[in-house]
CSV table of C-alpha atoms and ligand atoms in Angstrom, one decimal:
chain,number,residue,atom,x,y,z
A,1,MET,CA,-7.7,-27.7,16.4
A,2,ASP,CA,-6.0,-29.9,19.1
A,3,ARG,CA,-4.6,-28.4,22.2
A,4,ASN,CA,-1.0,-29.1,21.2
A,5,ALA,CA,-1.3,-27.2,17.8
A,6,THR,CA,-3.0,-24.3,19.6
A,7,LYS,CA,-0.2,-24.2,22.2
A,8,GLU,CA,2.5,-24.3,19.4
A,9,LYS,CA,0.9,-21.5,17.6
A,10,SER,CA,0.5,-19.2,20.6
A,11,TYR,CA,4.1,-19.9,21.5
A,12,LEU,CA,5.1,-18.9,17.8
A,13,ILE,CA,3.0,-15.6,18.2
A,14,ASP,CA,4.8,-14.9,21.5
A,15,SER,CA,8.2,-15.5,19.8
A,16,LEU,CA,7.3,-13.2,16.9
A,17,SER,CA,6.3,-10.6,19.4
A,18,GLN,CA,9.8,-10.8,20.9
A,19,GLY,CA,11.6,-10.5,17.6
A,20,TYR,CA,11.9,-14.1,16.4
A,21,LEU,CA,12.7,-14.5,12.6
A,22,PRO,CA,10.3,-17.4,11.6
A,23,GLU,CA,10.6,-20.0,8.9
A,24,PRO,CA,8.1,-19.8,6.1
A,25,GLU,CA,6.5,-23.1,7.3
A,26,GLU,CA,5.8,-21.6,10.7
A,27,LEU,CA,4.2,-18.5,9.1
A,28,ILE,CA,2.0,-20.8,7.1
A,29,THR,CA,0.5,-22.4,10.2
A,30,LEU,CA,-0.6,-18.9,11.4
A,31,LEU,CA,-1.9,-18.0,7.9
A,32,GLU,CA,-4.0,-21.1,8.0
A,33,GLY,CA,-5.9,-19.6,11.0
A,34,GLY,CA,-7.2,-21.3,14.1
A,35,ILE,CA,-5.7,-18.8,16.5
A,36,ASP,CA,-6.9,-15.5,15.1
A,37,GLU,CA,-8.2,-14.1,18.4
A,38,TYR,CA,-4.8,-14.3,20.0
A,39,LEU,CA,-2.9,-13.2,16.9
A,40,PHE,CA,-5.1,-10.2,16.6
A,41,GLN,CA,-4.8,-9.3,20.3
A,42,LYS,CA,-1.0,-9.5,20.1
A,43,ALA,CA,-0.9,-7.4,17.0
A,44,ASN,CA,-3.1,-4.8,18.6
A,45,GLU,CA,-0.9,-4.7,21.8
A,46,MET,CA,2.1,-4.1,19.5
A,47,THR,CA,0.5,-1.4,17.6
A,48,LEU,CA,-0.6,0.4,20.8
A,49,GLU,CA,2.7,0.0,22.3
A,50,ARG,CA,4.6,1.5,19.3
A,51,LYS,CA,2.0,3.8,17.8
A,52,GLY,CA,-0.4,4.5,20.6
A,53,LYS,CA,-4.0,5.1,19.4
A,54,LYS,CA,-2.8,7.4,16.6
A,55,VAL,CA,-4.0,6.8,13.0
A,56,ASP,CA,-2.2,8.7,10.3
A,57,ILE,CA,-4.3,10.1,7.6
A,58,ARG,CA,-2.6,10.6,4.4
A,59,ALA,CA,-3.7,12.2,1.1
A,60,ILE,CA,-3.2,10.5,-2.3
A,61,LEU,CA,-3.2,12.3,-5.5
A,62,GLU,CA,-3.5,10.1,-8.5
A,63,PHE,CA,-1.9,12.4,-11.1
A,64,SER,CA,-1.7,10.1,-14.2
A,65,ASN,CA,-3.3,6.9,-15.2
A,66,TYR,CA,-1.0,6.2,-18.2
A,67,CYS,CA,1.0,3.0,-17.5
A,68,ARG,CA,3.7,1.2,-19.6
A,69,CYS,CA,3.2,-2.1,-17.7
A,70,ARG,CA,0.9,-5.0,-18.5
A,71,CYS,CA,0.1,-6.5,-15.2
A,72,THR,CA,-2.7,-9.0,-15.4
A,73,TYR,CA,-4.3,-7.9,-12.3
A,74,CYS,CA,-4.4,-4.1,-12.9
A,75,GLY,CA,-7.2,-2.0,-14.6
A,76,LEU,CA,-4.7,0.6,-15.7
A,77,SER,CA,-2.7,-2.0,-17.7
A,78,ALA,CA,-1.3,-0.6,-21.0
A,79,GLU,CA,-3.2,-3.4,-22.6
A,80,ASN,CA,-6.6,-2.1,-21.4
A,81,PRO,CA,-8.1,0.0,-24.4
A,82,ASN,CA,-11.1,1.1,-22.3
A,83,VAL,CA,-9.3,3.4,-20.0
A,84,ASN,CA,-9.9,7.0,-20.6
A,85,ARG,CA,-6.2,8.3,-20.0
A,86,TYR,CA,-5.3,11.5,-18.3
A,87,ARG,CA,-2.3,13.4,-17.0
A,88,LEU,CA,-2.4,16.3,-14.6
A,89,SER,CA,-0.4,19.3,-15.3
A,90,GLU,CA,2.6,20.4,-13.1
A,91,GLU,CA,0.4,23.3,-11.9
A,92,ASP,CA,-2.6,21.1,-11.0
A,93,ILE,CA,-0.3,18.6,-9.0
A,94,VAL,CA,1.2,21.4,-7.0
A,95,LYS,CA,-2.1,23.3,-6.4
A,96,THR,CA,-3.9,20.2,-5.3
A,97,THR,CA,-1.1,19.2,-3.0
A,98,LEU,CA,-1.2,22.7,-1.4
A,99,GLU,CA,-4.9,22.4,-1.0
A,100,ALA,CA,-4.5,19.1,0.7
A,101,ALA,CA,-1.8,20.7,3.1
A,102,GLN,CA,-4.3,23.5,3.8
A,103,ALA,CA,-6.9,20.8,4.8
A,104,GLY,CA,-4.6,19.5,7.4
A,105,TYR,CA,-2.7,16.8,5.5
A,106,ARG,CA,0.9,16.3,6.6
A,107,THR,CA,1.7,13.7,3.9
A,108,ILE,CA,0.7,13.4,0.3
A,109,VAL,CA,1.4,10.3,-1.8
A,110,LEU,CA,1.8,11.3,-5.4
A,111,GLN,CA,0.8,8.3,-7.4
A,112,SER,CA,0.7,7.4,-11.1
A,113,GLY,CA,1.0,4.5,-13.4
A,114,GLU,CA,4.5,3.9,-14.7
A,115,ASP,CA,4.4,7.0,-16.9
A,116,LEU,CA,7.7,8.1,-18.3
A,117,PHE,CA,6.1,11.3,-19.5
A,118,TYR,CA,6.9,12.6,-16.1
A,119,THR,CA,10.7,12.7,-16.4
A,120,GLU,CA,13.2,13.0,-13.6
A,121,GLU,CA,13.3,16.7,-14.4
A,122,LYS,CA,9.5,17.2,-14.3
A,123,ILE,CA,9.1,15.2,-11.0
A,124,CYS,CA,12.0,17.1,-9.4
A,125,LYS,CA,10.4,20.4,-10.3
A,126,ILE,CA,7.1,19.5,-8.9
A,127,VAL,CA,8.7,18.2,-5.7
A,128,ARG,CA,10.8,21.4,-5.3
A,129,LYS,CA,7.7,23.6,-5.9
A,130,ILE,CA,5.7,21.9,-3.3
A,131,LYS,CA,8.5,22.0,-0.8
A,132,ALA,CA,9.0,25.7,-1.4
A,133,GLN,CA,5.5,26.5,-0.3
A,134,SER,CA,4.8,23.8,2.4
A,135,ASP,CA,6.5,21.3,4.7
A,136,ILE,CA,4.2,18.5,3.7
A,137,SER,CA,5.9,15.1,3.4
A,138,ILE,CA,6.1,13.8,-0.2
A,139,THR,CA,5.7,10.1,-1.0
A,140,LEU,CA,6.3,9.1,-4.6
A,141,SER,CA,4.5,6.1,-6.0
A,142,ILE,CA,5.5,6.1,-9.6
A,143,GLY,CA,6.9,2.6,-10.3
A,144,GLU,CA,10.5,1.6,-11.0
A,145,ARG,CA,13.1,4.2,-12.0
A,146,PRO,CA,16.9,4.0,-12.3
A,147,TYR,CA,19.1,4.8,-9.3
A,148,GLN,CA,20.2,8.2,-10.8
A,149,GLU,CA,16.6,9.4,-11.1
A,150,LEU,CA,15.6,8.2,-7.6
A,151,SER,CA,18.7,9.9,-6.2
A,152,ALA,CA,17.8,13.3,-8.0
A,153,MET,CA,14.2,13.0,-6.7
A,154,ARG,CA,15.4,12.4,-3.1
A,155,LYS,CA,17.8,15.4,-3.4
A,156,ALA,CA,14.8,17.6,-4.7
A,157,GLY,CA,13.1,16.7,-1.5
A,158,ALA,CA,11.0,13.6,-1.8
A,159,ASP,CA,10.8,11.9,1.6
A,160,ARG,CA,9.2,8.5,0.8
A,161,PHE,CA,8.6,6.1,-1.9
A,162,LEU,CA,6.0,3.4,-2.3
A,163,LEU,CA,6.8,0.4,-4.5
A,164,LYS,CA,5.0,-2.8,-3.7
A,165,HIS,CA,6.7,-6.1,-4.8
A,166,GLU,CA,3.2,-7.7,-5.2
A,167,THR,CA,4.6,-11.3,-5.0
A,168,SER,CA,7.8,-12.7,-3.8
A,169,ASP,CA,7.7,-15.7,-6.0
A,170,GLU,CA,9.8,-15.2,-9.0
A,171,ASP,CA,7.8,-17.3,-11.5
A,172,PHE,CA,4.5,-16.0,-10.3
A,173,TYR,CA,5.8,-12.3,-10.7
A,174,LYS,CA,6.8,-13.1,-14.3
A,175,GLU,CA,3.4,-14.4,-14.9
A,176,ILE,CA,1.4,-11.5,-13.4
A,177,HIS,CA,3.9,-8.8,-14.4
A,178,LYS,CA,4.0,-10.2,-18.0
A,179,GLY,CA,7.7,-10.8,-18.2
A,180,ASP,CA,9.1,-8.3,-15.7
A,181,LEU,CA,11.6,-9.4,-13.1
A,182,LEU,CA,11.2,-9.6,-9.4
A,183,LYS,CA,14.9,-8.9,-9.0
A,184,ASP,CA,14.5,-5.6,-10.7
A,185,ARG,CA,11.7,-4.7,-8.3
A,186,VAL,CA,13.6,-5.7,-5.1
A,187,ASP,CA,16.8,-4.1,-6.3
A,188,THR,CA,14.8,-0.8,-6.7
A,189,GLN,CA,13.5,-1.2,-3.3
A,190,LYS,CA,17.0,-1.6,-1.9
A,191,ASN,CA,18.1,1.4,-3.8
A,192,LEU,CA,15.5,3.4,-2.2
A,193,LYS,CA,16.5,2.3,1.2
A,194,SER,CA,20.1,3.1,0.5
A,195,LEU,CA,19.1,6.6,-0.7
A,196,GLY,CA,17.4,7.3,2.6
A,197,TYR,CA,13.8,7.2,1.4
A,198,GLU,CA,11.3,5.8,3.9
A,199,THR,CA,10.5,2.9,1.8
A,200,GLY,CA,7.0,1.2,1.3
A,201,GLY,CA,6.6,-2.2,0.0
A,202,GLY,CA,3.6,-4.6,0.0
A,203,PHE,CA,1.6,-7.1,-1.8
A,204,MET,CA,-1.8,-8.4,-2.6
A,205,ILE,CA,-3.7,-11.2,-0.9
A,206,GLY,CA,-5.8,-13.6,-3.0
A,207,ILE,CA,-4.6,-12.9,-6.6
A,208,PRO,CA,-5.6,-16.3,-8.5
A,209,GLY,CA,-2.7,-18.7,-8.3
A,210,GLN,CA,-1.2,-17.4,-5.1
A,211,THR,CA,-0.5,-19.8,-2.2
A,212,LEU,CA,0.0,-19.4,1.5
A,213,GLN,CA,3.7,-20.4,0.9
A,214,MET,CA,3.9,-17.3,-1.3
A,215,ILE,CA,2.3,-15.0,1.3
A,216,ALA,CA,4.8,-16.4,4.0
A,217,GLY,CA,7.5,-15.4,1.5
A,218,ASP,CA,6.0,-11.9,1.0
A,219,LEU,CA,6.0,-11.3,4.7
A,220,LEU,CA,9.7,-12.5,5.0
A,221,LEU,CA,10.6,-10.3,2.1
A,222,ILE,CA,9.2,-7.0,3.5
A,223,ARG,CA,11.0,-7.9,6.7
A,224,GLU,CA,14.3,-8.6,4.9
A,225,ILE,CA,14.1,-5.3,2.9
A,226,GLY,CA,13.2,-3.5,6.2
A,227,CYS,CA,10.2,-1.7,4.8
A,228,GLU,CA,9.1,1.3,6.7
A,229,MET,CA,5.6,0.9,5.2
A,230,ALA,CA,3.9,-2.1,3.9
A,231,GLY,CA,0.5,-2.0,2.1
A,232,ILE,CA,-1.3,-5.4,2.2
A,233,GLY,CA,-4.7,-5.5,0.5
A,234,PRO,CA,-7.1,-8.0,-1.0
A,235,PHE,CA,-7.1,-8.6,-4.7
A,236,ILE,CA,-10.3,-7.4,-6.5
A,237,SER,CA,-10.9,-8.5,-10.1
A,238,HIS,CA,-11.4,-5.9,-12.8
A,239,GLU,CA,-13.5,-6.7,-15.8
A,240,ASP,CA,-11.1,-5.3,-18.4
A,241,THR,CA,-8.2,-7.6,-17.3
A,242,PRO,CA,-7.3,-11.2,-18.0
A,243,LEU,CA,-8.4,-11.9,-14.3
A,244,ARG,CA,-11.9,-10.9,-15.0
A,245,GLY,CA,-14.6,-12.7,-13.0
A,246,GLN,CA,-12.2,-14.2,-10.5
A,247,LYS,CA,-13.1,-14.0,-6.9
A,248,SER,CA,-11.8,-11.3,-4.5
A,249,GLY,CA,-9.1,-11.9,-1.8
A,250,ASP,CA,-10.3,-13.0,1.5
A,251,PRO,CA,-10.7,-10.2,4.1
A,252,LEU,CA,-9.9,-12.5,7.1
A,253,LEU,CA,-6.7,-13.8,5.5
A,254,THR,CA,-5.8,-10.1,4.8
A,255,ARG,CA,-6.3,-9.2,8.4
A,256,ARG,CA,-4.2,-12.2,9.6
A,257,THR,CA,-1.4,-11.2,7.2
A,258,VAL,CA,-1.5,-7.6,8.4
A,259,ALA,CA,-1.3,-8.7,12.1
A,260,ILE,CA,1.7,-10.9,11.3
A,261,ALA,CA,3.3,-8.0,9.4
A,262,ARG,CA,2.8,-5.9,12.6
A,263,LEU,CA,4.6,-8.5,14.7
A,264,LEU,CA,7.5,-8.9,12.1
A,265,LEU,CA,7.8,-5.1,11.5
A,266,PRO,CA,6.7,-3.5,15.0
A,267,ASP,CA,7.5,0.1,13.9
A,268,ALA,CA,6.2,-0.1,10.3
A,269,ASN,CA,3.4,2.0,9.0
A,270,LEU,CA,0.7,-0.3,7.9
A,271,PRO,CA,-2.1,1.2,5.9
A,272,ALA,CA,-5.7,-0.1,6.0
A,273,THR,CA,-5.9,-0.5,2.2
A,274,THR,CA,-8.7,1.0,0.1
A,275,SER,CA,-9.4,-2.4,-1.4
A,276,LEU,CA,-10.3,-4.0,1.9
A,277,GLY,CA,-13.0,-1.2,2.5
A,278,VAL,CA,-14.2,-1.8,-1.2
A,279,ILE,CA,-14.9,-5.5,-0.3
A,280,ASP,CA,-16.4,-4.9,3.1
A,281,SER,CA,-16.4,-1.7,5.1
A,282,SER,CA,-16.8,-3.6,8.5
A,283,GLN,CA,-13.5,-5.4,7.7
A,284,LEU,CA,-11.9,-2.1,7.3
A,285,ASP,CA,-13.0,-1.1,10.9
A,286,LEU,CA,-11.5,-4.3,12.3
A,287,ILE,CA,-8.1,-3.9,10.6
A,288,PHE,CA,-7.3,-1.0,13.0
A,289,LYS,CA,-7.4,-3.6,15.8
A,290,ASN,CA,-5.2,-6.0,13.9
A,291,GLY,CA,-2.2,-3.8,13.3
A,292,ALA,CA,-3.0,-1.2,10.8
A,293,ASN,CA,-2.2,2.5,11.7
A,294,VAL,CA,-2.6,4.5,8.5
A,295,ILE,CA,-5.4,5.3,6.2
A,296,MET,CA,-5.3,7.2,2.8
A,297,ARG,CA,-7.8,9.5,1.3
A,298,LYS,CA,-8.0,10.5,-2.3
A,299,VAL,CA,-7.6,14.1,-3.2
A,300,THR,CA,-7.6,13.5,-7.0
A,301,PRO,CA,-9.7,16.1,-8.8
A,302,TRP,CA,-13.2,14.8,-9.4
A,303,SER,CA,-12.9,15.6,-13.1
A,304,GLU,CA,-10.4,12.7,-13.3
A,305,ARG,CA,-11.0,10.6,-10.2
A,306,THR,CA,-13.2,7.9,-11.7
A,307,LYS,CA,-10.7,7.3,-14.5
A,308,TYR,CA,-8.1,6.0,-12.0
A,309,GLU,CA,-9.6,2.5,-11.5
A,310,ILE,CA,-6.9,0.0,-10.6
A,311,TYR,CA,-9.8,-2.3,-9.4
A,312,PRO,CA,-13.5,-1.6,-9.3
A,313,THR,CA,-14.0,1.2,-6.7
A,314,ASN,CA,-16.9,2.8,-5.0
A,315,PHE,CA,-16.1,6.4,-5.5
A,316,GLY,CA,-19.0,7.8,-3.3
A,317,GLU,CA,-20.4,11.2,-3.8
A,318,GLU,CA,-18.4,14.3,-4.7
A,319,LYS,CA,-17.0,16.3,-1.7
A,320,ASP,CA,-14.3,18.9,-1.4
A,321,ILE,CA,-10.9,17.9,0.3
A,322,LYS,CA,-11.6,19.4,3.7
A,323,THR,CA,-15.1,17.9,4.1
A,324,ALA,CA,-13.8,14.5,3.1
A,325,ARG,CA,-11.0,14.8,5.7
A,326,THR,CA,-13.3,15.9,8.4
A,327,GLU,CA,-15.6,12.9,7.8
A,328,LEU,CA,-12.6,10.5,7.9
A,329,GLU,CA,-11.4,12.1,11.2
A,330,LYS,CA,-14.9,11.4,12.6
A,331,TYR,CA,-14.8,7.8,11.3
A,332,ILE,CA,-11.3,7.2,13.0
A,333,GLU,CA,-12.7,8.7,16.3
A,334,SER,CA,-15.7,6.3,16.1
A,335,LEU,CA,-13.2,3.4,16.2
A,336,ASP,CA,-11.7,4.9,19.5
A,337,ARG,CA,-8.5,5.9,17.6
A,338,ILE,CA,-7.0,9.4,17.2
A,339,PRO,CA,-6.7,10.9,13.8
A,340,VAL,CA,-3.4,12.7,13.1
B,1,LIG,N1,-6.9,-5.6,-6.7
B,1,LIG,C1,-6.4,-5.1,-5.5
B,1,LIG,N2,-5.3,-4.4,-5.4
B,1,LIG,C2,-4.7,-4.0,-6.6
B,1,LIG,N3,-3.6,-3.4,-6.9
B,1,LIG,C3,-3.4,-3.4,-8.3
B,1,LIG,N4,-4.3,-4.1,-8.8
B,1,LIG,C4,-5.2,-4.6,-7.9
B,1,LIG,C5,-6.3,-5.3,-7.9
B,1,LIG,N5,-6.8,-5.8,-9.0
B,1,LIG,C6,-2.7,-2.8,-5.8
B,1,LIG,C7,-1.3,-3.1,-6.0
B,1,LIG,C8,-0.7,-1.9,-6.4
B,1,LIG,C9,-1.6,-0.8,-5.8
B,1,LIG,C10,-1.5,0.6,-6.4
B,1,LIG,O1,-2.9,-1.4,-6.0
B,1,LIG,O2,-0.8,-3.7,-4.8
B,1,LIG,O3,0.6,-1.7,-6.0
């Protein structure tokens, strides 16, 4: 790369660090690479300034793998007949969450496919029961729901909500979400914000058909919505989906994107996504120096865990919640970060 181009890119990175809202074309120049070392350094400085060395460890409980959606990238698609479907009972969801709280978790993500079996009433009951017995923060990740339902769940005590937009390109959204509309998704995210949820968005890197232009749009969208969290992870192809056999998202491009997200949203919580670790565990280590400050650990009961396969996952060996958490704390410490 010539010196002028390097100078322009480093000037852009400095401007982003100071709150400049870039044009998509400018972000594309950073996504193309050529200045990674400086980008990563600035993202790391911003992370240390805003978050210190702390890495938040959060539990995730996958309570149902039923899904009404037919997303082309997802192993849990309603169109995949090979999934062994399960639903956890309300008692088991509450019990597992309390176990996680006892093991030291301060936040739990209750995640499922878009499963309307869990009505507003059921979700509210679960949230209230958990809150009556523990002060753990509850993040819901259950897909799109109408305003009224989200409002009731918030009143019941849900603190946060994760709903990734997956792609900011309207046509591409329709293609990969089989006819659903980006507008519905973004409207739901805006509803979440207005209801006072800490709102999580995010998207995938490297889903076939995606361009750098789209990623630039994704980054600007999470900034526009004002996401308090953003999960950005590489695509991994699942054999039982229309995208079988396609290559995985690029870990380096993922790290670049997370670093830019840190500069655009200095205070956001940015997880090191599980999919990055599945592709390459050494890339997962690096992402904590590129802007990430959160990691999630599954607490899903082992009887069901391997049935929740959005993308091919290395489940490792069976461990109890407490042991798995202690190991994760040691891992975070080995990266010179402080688990919290
Ligand atoms: N590869 C990587 N990530 C995926 N997700 C869904 N399918 C895949 C895949 N094939 C991500 C989406 C979703 C989250 C639960 O998992 O971003 O929001």
